[in-house]
mmCIF file of C-alpha atoms in Angstrom:
data_model
loop_
_atom_site.group_PDB
_atom_site.id
_atom_site.type_symbol
_atom_site.label_atom_id
_atom_site.label_comp_id
_atom_site.label_asym_id
_atom_site.label_seq_id
_atom_site.Cartn_x
_atom_site.Cartn_y
_atom_site.Cartn_z
ATOM 1 C CA MET A 217 0.000 0.000 0.000
ATOM 2 C CA SER A 218 2.614 2.557 1.060
ATOM 3 C CA LYS A 219 5.024 1.597 -1.761
ATOM 4 C CA ASP A 220 2.395 2.202 -4.441
ATOM 5 C CA VAL A 221 1.408 5.544 -2.934
ATOM 6 C CA SER A 222 5.017 6.676 -2.540
ATOM 7 C CA ALA A 223 5.835 5.727 -6.115
ATOM 8 C CA PHE A 224 2.808 7.630 -7.381
ATOM 9 C CA VAL A 225 3.651 10.774 -5.394
ATOM 10 C CA HIS A 226 7.231 10.755 -6.660
ATOM 11 C CA SER A 227 5.997 10.365 -10.228
ATOM 12 C CA LEU A 228 3.447 13.152 -9.709
ATOM 13 C CA TYR A 229 6.185 15.578 -8.682
ATOM 14 C CA LYS A 230 8.713 14.054 -11.111
ATOM 15 C CA THR A 231 11.413 13.621 -8.494
ATOM 16 C CA ASN A 232 12.967 10.893 -6.371
ATOM 17 C CA ASN A 233 14.014 13.377 -3.694
ATOM 18 C CA PHE A 234 12.318 13.538 -0.301
ATOM 19 C CA LEU A 235 8.979 15.311 -0.719
ATOM 20 C CA PRO A 236 7.846 17.596 2.120
ATOM 21 C CA LEU A 237 4.186 18.301 2.775
ATOM 22 C CA HIS A 238 4.170 21.857 1.485
ATOM 23 C CA GLU A 239 7.318 23.806 0.750
ATOM 24 C CA PRO A 240 7.168 27.464 -0.314
ATOM 25 C CA VAL A 241 7.824 28.551 -3.899
ATOM 26 C CA PHE A 242 9.453 31.921 -4.629
ATOM 27 C CA SER A 243 9.291 32.262 -8.396
ATOM 28 C CA GLY A 244 8.050 35.822 -8.826
ATOM 29 C CA ASN A 245 9.045 39.245 -7.547
ATOM 30 C CA GLU A 246 9.974 38.156 -4.022
ATOM 31 C CA LYS A 247 13.679 39.040 -4.215
ATOM 32 C CA LYS A 248 12.999 42.283 -6.066
ATOM 33 C CA TYR A 249 10.466 43.502 -3.513
ATOM 34 C CA VAL A 250 12.564 42.468 -0.501
ATOM 35 C CA LEU A 251 15.545 44.349 -1.913
ATOM 36 C CA GLU A 252 13.321 47.388 -2.375
ATOM 37 C CA THR A 253 12.458 47.298 1.328
ATOM 38 C CA ILE A 254 16.137 47.059 2.224
ATOM 39 C CA ASP A 255 17.005 49.960 -0.057
ATOM 40 C CA SER A 256 14.189 52.034 1.464
ATOM 41 C CA THR A 257 15.400 51.174 5.019
ATOM 42 C CA PHE A 258 11.720 50.613 5.985
ATOM 43 C CA VAL A 259 12.040 46.980 6.975
ATOM 44 C CA SER A 260 9.890 46.928 10.109
ATOM 45 C CA SER A 261 6.149 47.473 10.602
ATOM 46 C CA VAL A 262 5.964 50.687 8.566
ATOM 47 C CA GLY A 263 6.363 50.657 4.806
ATOM 48 C CA GLU A 264 4.540 50.733 1.517
ATOM 49 C CA PHE A 265 4.433 46.946 1.133
ATOM 50 C CA VAL A 266 2.393 46.533 4.327
ATOM 51 C CA ASP A 267 -0.309 48.840 2.981
ATOM 52 C CA ARG A 268 -0.126 47.260 -0.483
ATOM 53 C CA PHE A 269 -0.380 43.720 0.877
ATOM 54 C CA GLU A 270 -3.384 44.604 3.023
ATOM 55 C CA LYS A 271 -5.169 46.146 0.034
ATOM 56 C CA MET A 272 -4.378 43.228 -2.289
ATOM 57 C CA PHE A 273 -5.560 40.724 0.271
ATOM 58 C CA ALA A 274 -8.786 42.514 1.175
ATOM 59 C CA ASP A 275 -9.657 42.851 -2.498
ATOM 60 C CA TYR A 276 -9.046 39.157 -3.145
ATOM 61 C CA VAL A 277 -11.144 37.785 -0.297
ATOM 62 C CA GLY A 278 -13.895 40.374 -0.712
ATOM 63 C CA GLY A 279 -13.345 42.277 2.524
ATOM 64 C CA LYS A 280 -13.326 46.033 2.950
ATOM 65 C CA TYR A 281 -10.405 46.140 5.391
ATOM 66 C CA ALA A 282 -7.409 43.971 6.220
ATOM 67 C CA VAL A 283 -4.862 44.308 9.014
ATOM 68 C CA ALA A 284 -1.563 42.429 8.620
ATOM 69 C CA THR A 285 -0.089 40.730 11.695
ATOM 70 C CA VAL A 286 3.044 38.788 12.610
ATOM 71 C CA ASN A 287 1.260 35.428 12.372
ATOM 72 C CA GLY A 288 -2.162 33.833 12.056
ATOM 73 C CA THR A 289 -2.464 33.205 15.790
ATOM 74 C CA ALA A 290 -2.034 36.921 16.463
ATOM 75 C CA ALA A 291 -4.667 37.701 13.823
ATOM 76 C CA LEU A 292 -7.127 35.305 15.470
ATOM 77 C CA HIS A 293 -6.335 36.668 18.931
ATOM 78 C CA VAL A 294 -7.086 40.214 17.769
ATOM 79 C CA CYS A 295 -10.281 39.019 16.057
ATOM 80 C CA LEU A 296 -11.466 37.628 19.378
ATOM 81 C CA LEU A 297 -10.550 40.852 21.168
ATOM 82 C CA MET A 298 -12.537 42.789 18.541
ATOM 83 C CA ALA A 299 -15.441 40.413 19.198
ATOM 84 C CA GLU A 300 -15.220 41.512 22.860
ATOM 85 C CA VAL A 301 -14.284 38.093 24.182
ATOM 86 C CA VAL A 302 -13.062 38.514 27.764
ATOM 87 C CA ALA A 303 -11.827 36.361 30.617
ATOM 88 C CA ASN A 304 -14.180 33.571 31.714
ATOM 89 C CA ASP A 305 -16.237 33.731 28.513
ATOM 90 C CA GLU A 306 -16.859 30.505 26.644
ATOM 91 C CA VAL A 307 -15.930 30.255 22.974
ATOM 92 C CA ILE A 308 -17.287 27.377 20.921
ATOM 93 C CA THR A 309 -14.864 25.725 18.512
ATOM 94 C CA GLN A 310 -13.959 22.336 17.092
ATOM 95 C CA PRO A 311 -11.609 19.811 18.709
ATOM 96 C CA LEU A 312 -10.108 18.861 15.334
ATOM 97 C CA THR A 313 -7.902 21.867 14.650
ATOM 98 C CA PHE A 314 -4.372 23.162 15.015
ATOM 99 C CA VAL A 315 -3.586 24.230 18.573
ATOM 100 C CA ALA A 316 -3.369 27.928 17.581
ATOM 101 C CA THR A 317 -7.174 28.110 17.482
ATOM 102 C CA CYS A 318 -7.459 27.221 21.143
ATOM 103 C CA ASN A 319 -4.355 29.169 22.124
ATOM 104 C CA ALA A 320 -5.885 32.373 20.747
ATOM 105 C CA ILE A 321 -9.038 31.728 22.772
ATOM 106 C CA SER A 322 -6.926 31.160 25.864
ATOM 107 C CA TYR A 323 -4.960 34.384 25.333
ATOM 108 C CA CYS A 324 -8.240 36.193 26.022
ATOM 109 C CA GLY A 325 -8.680 34.264 29.255
ATOM 110 C CA ALA A 326 -11.658 32.541 27.649
ATOM 111 C CA ILE A 327 -12.551 28.835 27.744
ATOM 112 C CA PRO A 328 -13.005 26.630 24.667
ATOM 113 C CA VAL A 329 -16.120 24.494 24.305
ATOM 114 C CA PHE A 330 -15.638 21.645 21.837
ATOM 115 C CA ILE A 331 -18.359 20.704 19.359
ATOM 116 C CA ASP A 332 -18.062 17.873 16.840
ATOM 117 C CA VAL A 333 -17.181 18.240 13.151
ATOM 118 C CA ASP A 334 -18.763 16.949 9.952
ATOM 119 C CA ARG A 335 -16.895 14.070 8.339
ATOM 120 C CA ASP A 336 -17.027 15.476 4.807
ATOM 121 C CA SER A 337 -15.694 18.973 5.572
ATOM 122 C CA MET A 338 -13.777 18.066 8.760
ATOM 123 C CA GLY A 339 -15.054 21.450 10.021
ATOM 124 C CA LEU A 340 -17.425 22.416 12.822
ATOM 125 C CA SER A 341 -20.822 20.756 12.447
ATOM 126 C CA ALA A 342 -23.682 23.243 12.242
ATOM 127 C CA ASP A 343 -26.156 20.523 13.249
ATOM 128 C CA LYS A 344 -24.145 19.483 16.316
ATOM 129 C CA LEU A 345 -23.725 23.150 17.202
ATOM 130 C CA ALA A 346 -27.493 23.708 17.045
ATOM 131 C CA GLU A 347 -28.124 20.607 19.162
ATOM 132 C CA TRP A 348 -25.629 21.657 21.826
ATOM 133 C CA LEU A 349 -26.942 25.211 22.049
ATOM 134 C CA ALA A 350 -30.537 24.014 22.249
ATOM 135 C CA ALA A 351 -29.611 21.739 25.150
ATOM 136 C CA ASN A 352 -27.258 24.059 27.031
ATOM 137 C CA ALA A 353 -27.781 27.715 26.138
ATOM 138 C CA GLU A 354 -30.188 30.350 27.352
ATOM 139 C CA ILE A 355 -30.638 33.988 26.420
ATOM 140 C CA ARG A 356 -30.461 36.578 29.180
ATOM 141 C CA GLY A 357 -31.117 40.044 27.883
ATOM 142 C CA ASN A 358 -29.235 40.142 24.596
ATOM 143 C CA GLU A 359 -26.529 37.656 25.551
ATOM 144 C CA CYS A 360 -26.124 33.902 25.524
ATOM 145 C CA PHE A 361 -25.193 31.912 28.626
ATOM 146 C CA ASN A 362 -24.343 28.301 29.383
ATOM 147 C CA ARG A 363 -27.039 27.099 31.800
ATOM 148 C CA ARG A 364 -24.731 24.533 33.380
ATOM 149 C CA THR A 365 -21.608 26.657 33.932
ATOM 150 C CA GLY A 366 -23.245 30.084 34.154
ATOM 151 C CA ARG A 367 -20.603 31.505 31.834
ATOM 152 C CA ARG A 368 -21.327 33.751 28.871
ATOM 153 C CA ILE A 369 -21.050 32.076 25.472
ATOM 154 C CA LYS A 370 -19.584 34.967 23.520
ATOM 155 C CA ALA A 371 -18.190 33.610 20.267
ATOM 156 C CA CYS A 372 -17.882 30.651 17.934
ATOM 157 C CA VAL A 373 -14.708 29.878 15.959
ATOM 158 C CA PRO A 374 -15.211 27.404 13.100
ATOM 159 C CA MET A 375 -12.060 26.424 11.200
ATOM 160 C CA HIS A 376 -11.958 25.614 7.484
ATOM 161 C CA THR A 377 -9.905 22.435 7.765
ATOM 162 C CA PHE A 378 -7.127 21.996 5.175
ATOM 163 C CA GLY A 379 -8.967 24.566 3.051
ATOM 164 C CA HIS A 380 -12.265 22.666 2.921
ATOM 165 C CA PRO A 381 -15.013 25.156 3.804
ATOM 166 C CA ALA A 382 -17.136 24.329 6.821
ATOM 167 C CA ARG A 383 -20.907 24.800 6.562
ATOM 168 C CA ILE A 384 -20.318 28.405 7.493
ATOM 169 C CA GLU A 385 -23.647 29.825 6.317
ATOM 170 C CA LYS A 386 -25.597 27.458 8.554
ATOM 171 C CA ILE A 387 -23.167 27.996 11.436
ATOM 172 C CA LYS A 388 -23.707 31.743 11.122
ATOM 173 C CA THR A 389 -27.499 31.309 11.083
ATOM 174 C CA VAL A 390 -27.417 29.164 14.230
ATOM 175 C CA CYS A 391 -25.114 31.564 16.071
ATOM 176 C CA ASP A 392 -27.183 34.602 15.083
ATOM 177 C CA GLN A 393 -30.204 33.000 16.760
ATOM 178 C CA TYR A 394 -28.316 32.981 20.053
ATOM 179 C CA GLY A 395 -26.399 36.248 19.717
ATOM 180 C CA VAL A 396 -23.071 34.413 19.477
ATOM 181 C CA VAL A 397 -20.394 36.181 17.417
ATOM 182 C CA VAL A 398 -18.827 34.104 14.625
ATOM 183 C CA VAL A 399 -15.087 34.518 14.044
ATOM 184 C CA GLU A 400 -13.816 32.470 11.111
ATOM 185 C CA ASP A 401 -10.491 30.723 11.487
ATOM 186 C CA ALA A 402 -9.638 30.861 7.789
ATOM 187 C CA ALA A 403 -5.922 30.261 8.401
ATOM 188 C CA GLU A 404 -5.785 27.408 5.890
ATOM 189 C CA SER A 405 -8.402 28.491 3.364
ATOM 190 C CA LEU A 406 -7.031 31.281 1.171
ATOM 191 C CA GLY A 407 -8.540 30.543 -2.237
ATOM 192 C CA SER A 408 -11.498 28.542 -0.874
ATOM 193 C CA PHE A 409 -15.085 29.500 -1.647
ATOM 194 C CA VAL A 410 -18.654 28.665 -0.778
ATOM 195 C CA GLY A 411 -20.471 29.421 -4.006
ATOM 196 C CA ASP A 412 -18.810 32.607 -5.220
ATOM 197 C CA LYS A 413 -18.094 33.925 -1.702
ATOM 198 C CA HIS A 414 -14.646 33.543 -0.164
ATOM 199 C CA THR A 415 -14.174 31.932 3.226
ATOM 200 C CA GLY A 416 -13.738 34.601 5.868
ATOM 201 C CA ALA A 417 -16.392 36.799 4.242
ATOM 202 C CA PHE A 418 -19.328 35.183 6.045
ATOM 203 C CA SER A 419 -18.630 36.750 9.423
ATOM 204 C CA GLU A 420 -17.649 40.161 10.708
ATOM 205 C CA LEU A 421 -14.160 38.982 11.611
ATOM 206 C CA ALA A 422 -11.822 36.418 10.084
ATOM 207 C CA ALA A 423 -8.184 35.414 10.458
ATOM 208 C CA PHE A 424 -5.771 34.057 7.830
ATOM 209 C CA SER A 425 -2.237 32.654 8.089
ATOM 210 C CA PHE A 426 0.865 32.970 5.888
ATOM 211 C CA ASN A 427 3.139 30.532 7.678
ATOM 212 C CA GLY A 428 5.923 28.993 5.595
ATOM 213 C CA ASN A 429 3.776 25.988 4.678
ATOM 214 C CA LYS A 430 0.653 27.892 3.600
ATOM 215 C CA THR A 431 -0.632 28.417 0.035
ATOM 216 C CA ILE A 432 1.125 31.782 0.030
ATOM 217 C CA THR A 433 3.713 32.693 2.627
ATOM 218 C CA THR A 434 5.290 35.755 4.143
ATOM 219 C CA GLY A 435 7.680 33.609 6.161
ATOM 220 C CA GLY A 436 5.501 34.241 9.172
ATOM 221 C CA GLY A 437 2.403 36.348 9.074
ATOM 222 C CA GLY A 438 -1.351 36.632 9.385
ATOM 223 C CA MET A 439 -4.237 38.847 8.399
ATOM 224 C CA LEU A 440 -7.405 40.053 10.091
ATOM 225 C CA VAL A 441 -10.212 40.810 7.638
ATOM 226 C CA THR A 442 -13.411 42.727 8.371
ATOM 227 C CA ASP A 443 -16.004 44.965 6.705
ATOM 228 C CA ASN A 444 -16.281 47.056 9.874
ATOM 229 C CA GLU A 445 -14.182 50.220 9.607
ATOM 230 C CA ALA A 446 -14.212 50.903 13.343
ATOM 231 C CA LEU A 447 -13.000 47.378 14.135
ATOM 232 C CA ALA A 448 -10.286 47.619 11.485
ATOM 233 C CA LYS A 449 -8.998 50.904 12.912
ATOM 234 C CA ARG A 450 -9.021 49.555 16.436
ATOM 235 C CA ALA A 451 -7.296 46.345 15.350
ATOM 236 C CA LYS A 452 -4.545 48.342 13.684
ATOM 237 C CA HIS A 453 -4.206 50.475 16.819
ATOM 238 C CA ILE A 454 -3.842 47.630 19.301
ATOM 239 C CA THR A 455 -1.494 45.675 17.008
ATOM 240 C CA THR A 456 0.897 48.663 17.002
ATOM 241 C CA THR A 457 1.270 48.977 20.796
ATOM 242 C CA ALA A 458 -1.652 51.465 20.953
ATOM 243 C CA LYS A 459 0.727 54.287 20.071
ATOM 244 C CA LEU A 460 -0.910 57.628 19.360
ATOM 245 C CA SER A 461 0.305 59.458 16.286
ATOM 246 C CA HIS A 462 2.865 62.154 17.106
ATOM 247 C CA PRO A 463 5.997 63.413 15.340
ATOM 248 C CA TYR A 464 8.310 62.386 18.169
ATOM 249 C CA LYS A 465 6.524 61.639 21.468
ATOM 250 C CA TYR A 466 5.815 58.105 22.676
ATOM 251 C CA VAL A 467 2.253 58.144 23.955
ATOM 252 C CA HIS A 468 0.243 54.940 24.341
ATOM 253 C CA ASP A 469 -3.349 54.948 25.538
ATOM 254 C CA GLU A 470 -3.861 51.298 26.576
ATOM 255 C CA VAL A 471 -2.106 47.976 27.076
ATOM 256 C CA ALA A 472 -1.712 46.553 23.585
ATOM 257 C CA TYR A 473 0.390 44.284 21.378
ATOM 258 C CA ASN A 474 3.376 44.459 19.058
ATOM 259 C CA TYR A 475 1.647 42.346 16.422
ATOM 260 C CA ARG A 476 2.142 44.284 13.185
ATOM 261 C CA MET A 477 3.692 42.573 10.163
ATOM 262 C CA PRO A 478 7.130 43.890 9.107
ATOM 263 C CA ASN A 479 7.504 45.476 5.691
ATOM 264 C CA LEU A 480 10.013 42.758 4.707
ATOM 265 C CA ASN A 481 7.391 40.064 5.211
ATOM 266 C CA ALA A 482 4.723 42.098 3.449
ATOM 267 C CA ALA A 483 7.024 42.418 0.435
ATOM 268 C CA LEU A 484 7.040 38.639 0.170
ATOM 269 C CA GLY A 485 3.259 38.656 0.554
ATOM 270 C CA CYS A 486 2.753 41.056 -2.350
ATOM 271 C CA ALA A 487 4.885 38.918 -4.637
ATOM 272 C CA GLN A 488 3.089 35.779 -3.531
ATOM 273 C CA MET A 489 -0.345 37.317 -4.066
ATOM 274 C CA GLU A 490 0.645 38.099 -7.648
ATOM 275 C CA GLN A 491 1.095 34.342 -8.186
ATOM 276 C CA LEU A 492 -1.865 33.098 -6.148
ATOM 277 C CA ASP A 493 -4.144 32.156 -9.035
ATOM 278 C CA GLY A 494 -1.347 30.121 -10.591
ATOM 279 C CA PHE A 495 -0.577 28.396 -7.300
ATOM 280 C CA LEU A 496 -4.236 27.461 -6.844
ATOM 281 C CA ALA A 497 -4.492 26.073 -10.387
ATOM 282 C CA ILE A 498 -1.449 23.856 -9.802
ATOM 283 C CA LYS A 499 -2.810 22.643 -6.472
ATOM 284 C CA ARG A 500 -6.167 21.813 -8.064
ATOM 285 C CA SER A 501 -4.413 19.823 -10.792
ATOM 286 C CA ILE A 502 -2.467 17.878 -8.171
ATOM 287 C CA ALA A 503 -5.640 17.203 -6.181
ATOM 288 C CA GLU A 504 -7.432 15.934 -9.286
ATOM 289 C CA GLN A 505 -4.607 13.487 -9.960
ATOM 290 C CA TYR A 506 -4.689 12.279 -6.360
ATOM 291 C CA LYS A 507 -8.455 11.841 -6.650
ATOM 292 C CA THR A 508 -8.101 9.712 -9.773
ATOM 293 C CA PHE A 509 -5.313 7.613 -8.244
ATOM 294 C CA PHE A 510 -7.265 6.815 -5.085
ATOM 295 C CA GLU A 511 -10.570 6.013 -6.816
ATOM 296 C CA SER A 512 -9.562 2.369 -7.221
ATOM 297 C CA ARG A 513 -7.886 1.963 -3.828
ATOM 298 C CA GLU A 514 -9.024 1.182 -0.298
ATOM 299 C CA GLU A 515 -7.888 4.615 0.922
ATOM 300 C CA SER A 516 -10.308 7.411 0.088
ATOM 301 C CA PHE A 517 -9.319 10.911 -1.030
ATOM 302 C CA VAL A 518 -11.047 13.838 0.699
ATOM 303 C CA VAL A 519 -12.797 15.906 -1.993
ATOM 304 C CA GLU A 520 -14.486 19.280 -1.807
ATOM 305 C CA ARG A 521 -18.134 19.021 -0.875
ATOM 306 C CA ALA A 522 -20.864 20.106 -3.275
ATOM 307 C CA GLY A 523 -21.303 23.873 -3.574
ATOM 308 C CA THR A 524 -17.769 24.658 -2.404
ATOM 309 C CA LYS A 525 -14.390 25.174 -3.990
ATOM 310 C CA ALA A 526 -11.513 24.059 -1.794
ATOM 311 C CA ASN A 527 -7.975 25.329 -2.197
ATOM 312 C CA TYR A 528 -6.662 21.837 -1.359
ATOM 313 C CA TRP A 529 -4.051 23.388 0.893
ATOM 314 C CA LEU A 530 -3.154 19.979 2.322
ATOM 315 C CA ASN A 531 -4.481 16.961 0.465
ATOM 316 C CA ALA A 532 -5.918 14.335 2.775
ATOM 317 C CA ILE A 533 -6.849 10.686 2.577
ATOM 318 C CA VAL A 534 -8.775 8.432 4.934
ATOM 319 C CA VAL A 535 -6.826 5.268 5.763
ATOM 320 C CA ASN A 536 -7.931 2.137 7.579
ATOM 321 C CA GLU A 537 -7.410 2.862 11.273
ATOM 322 C CA ALA A 538 -5.435 -0.345 11.844
ATOM 323 C CA LYS A 539 -3.037 0.518 9.009
ATOM 324 C CA ARG A 540 -2.695 4.273 9.493
ATOM 325 C CA ASP A 541 0.464 4.458 11.602
ATOM 326 C CA GLU A 542 2.270 1.829 9.517
ATOM 327 C CA PHE A 543 1.327 3.734 6.359
ATOM 328 C CA ILE A 544 2.812 6.958 7.741
ATOM 329 C CA GLU A 545 6.019 5.278 8.897
ATOM 330 C CA GLN A 546 6.585 3.502 5.579
ATOM 331 C CA THR A 547 5.829 6.455 3.289
ATOM 332 C CA ASN A 548 8.195 8.678 5.253
ATOM 333 C CA ALA A 549 10.871 5.990 5.043
ATOM 334 C CA LEU A 550 10.310 5.906 1.274
ATOM 335 C CA GLY A 551 10.893 9.648 0.917
ATOM 336 C CA VAL A 552 7.308 10.918 0.987
ATOM 337 C CA MET A 553 6.369 13.054 3.949
ATOM 338 C CA THR A 554 2.964 12.115 5.328
ATOM 339 C CA ARG A 555 1.540 12.974 8.703
ATOM 340 C CA PRO A 556 -1.588 12.288 10.740
ATOM 341 C CA ILE A 557 -4.220 14.905 11.317
ATOM 342 C CA TRP A 558 -3.869 16.793 14.608
ATOM 343 C CA GLY A 559 -4.667 15.100 17.887
ATOM 344 C CA LEU A 560 -7.937 16.368 19.336
ATOM 345 C CA MET A 561 -7.625 19.521 21.417
ATOM 346 C CA ASN A 562 -9.722 18.108 24.250
ATOM 347 C CA ARG A 563 -7.034 15.451 24.797
ATOM 348 C CA LEU A 564 -4.326 18.046 25.500
ATOM 349 C CA PRO A 565 -3.580 18.615 29.199
ATOM 350 C CA MET A 566 -4.487 22.324 29.151
ATOM 351 C CA PHE A 567 -7.892 21.695 27.561
ATOM 352 C CA LYS A 568 -8.915 18.387 29.179
ATOM 353 C CA ALA A 569 -11.309 20.082 31.581
ATOM 354 C CA CYS A 570 -13.126 21.997 28.841
ATOM 355 C CA GLU A 571 -16.722 21.155 28.093
ATOM 356 C CA SER A 572 -17.543 19.223 24.954
ATOM 357 C CA GLY A 573 -20.407 17.547 23.191
ATOM 358 C CA ASP A 574 -20.321 14.118 21.578
ATOM 359 C CA LEU A 575 -17.174 14.067 19.416
ATOM 360 C CA GLY A 576 -17.722 10.870 17.449
ATOM 361 C CA ASN A 577 -16.885 12.281 14.014
ATOM 362 C CA ALA A 578 -13.776 14.089 15.245
ATOM 363 C CA GLU A 579 -12.557 10.917 16.936
ATOM 364 C CA TRP A 580 -13.213 8.886 13.767
ATOM 365 C CA LEU A 581 -11.246 11.326 11.621
ATOM 366 C CA GLU A 582 -8.428 11.667 14.149
ATOM 367 C CA ALA A 583 -7.773 7.919 13.863
ATOM 368 C CA ARG A 584 -7.790 7.788 10.054
ATOM 369 C CA VAL A 585 -6.844 11.007 8.232
ATOM 370 C CA VAL A 586 -3.400 11.345 6.662
ATOM 371 C CA ASN A 587 -1.973 14.345 4.802
ATOM 372 C CA LEU A 588 0.004 13.933 1.586
ATOM 373 C CA PRO A 589 2.528 16.233 -0.149
ATOM 374 C CA SER A 590 0.584 19.201 -1.506
ATOM 375 C CA GLY A 591 3.171 21.738 -2.602
ATOM 376 C CA VAL A 592 2.523 24.181 -5.428
ATOM 377 C CA ILE A 593 5.440 23.038 -7.585
ATOM 378 C CA SER A 594 3.923 22.044 -10.912
ATOM 379 C CA PRO A 595 4.117 18.327 -11.683
ATOM 380 C CA ALA A 596 4.108 19.145 -15.388
#
């Protein structure tokens, strides 16, 4: 099983070298733009490439405003602060996610509540969310509270897993009924759509990531996107240490964060955005070839669900649970990097005490899903 898969992946990428999951590609204006930042001496959080990158990104995802940050976790943290999440609030999310989702919640002093995912999208289940809220939530005034814990349920953070859009429209409808703010964790889903609407555009606040393994990269970086001008201005303020504008005085009006993206990183981002459509086309071609290969095999390839367009950031297959670990060990030994999906957040020591619903789908996926090399280097 693993030998056939490894041979196919090597032939797909036309190399016998070790294949990582997702290495960055710098084939455009990256060096030119970085050198321009060096020549300008504006290499930190002020510079023309920061503004340009924010504008390019907002335009692409259909948002009015974008605020660049040092990483996706920082972007999500600021989103939650803009959503007025405070200490002792509860924030609903999924257990099948990268730890940054829950870390950002914890930075606010808030407490994650774990709701199951759908098997096809691997993202938060709108139906399970509705069931849990119906059984546990009550409205007091204009706010939602957990009847059992007495804590306020302030926000919900669905994550678009590996670039496969969650059922975000239904999630938003359910949350609106309870006055729960939706913050999209779109870290992995640049280039993913529900219908003709980009992920991150379904809620007032969304966070994206540009880590070195993402579809486009700035080395490290993130982006907050919103249509709310006041929230965008405040986000920019608190990500730049809450410094008031003045020719030479250092005046800060609140405790804030040094979260702004440096101009050097934004220069990379601009060059990468110029190539995004090409990257996505290559990734879709690779995904289609994986899909065809796995159609006649016992492993199943995870495809975009009807009505959505996934970016196929990381291609995923479902492997027999009893064979999963052996498959991963053998493919890596054969020069093809594979890895299991994340362990569930509710199993981690810092989140073990958090409340959760039935997590049957998340547990099923945790035991079976494997990621395959998904880089944007053309196999042609």
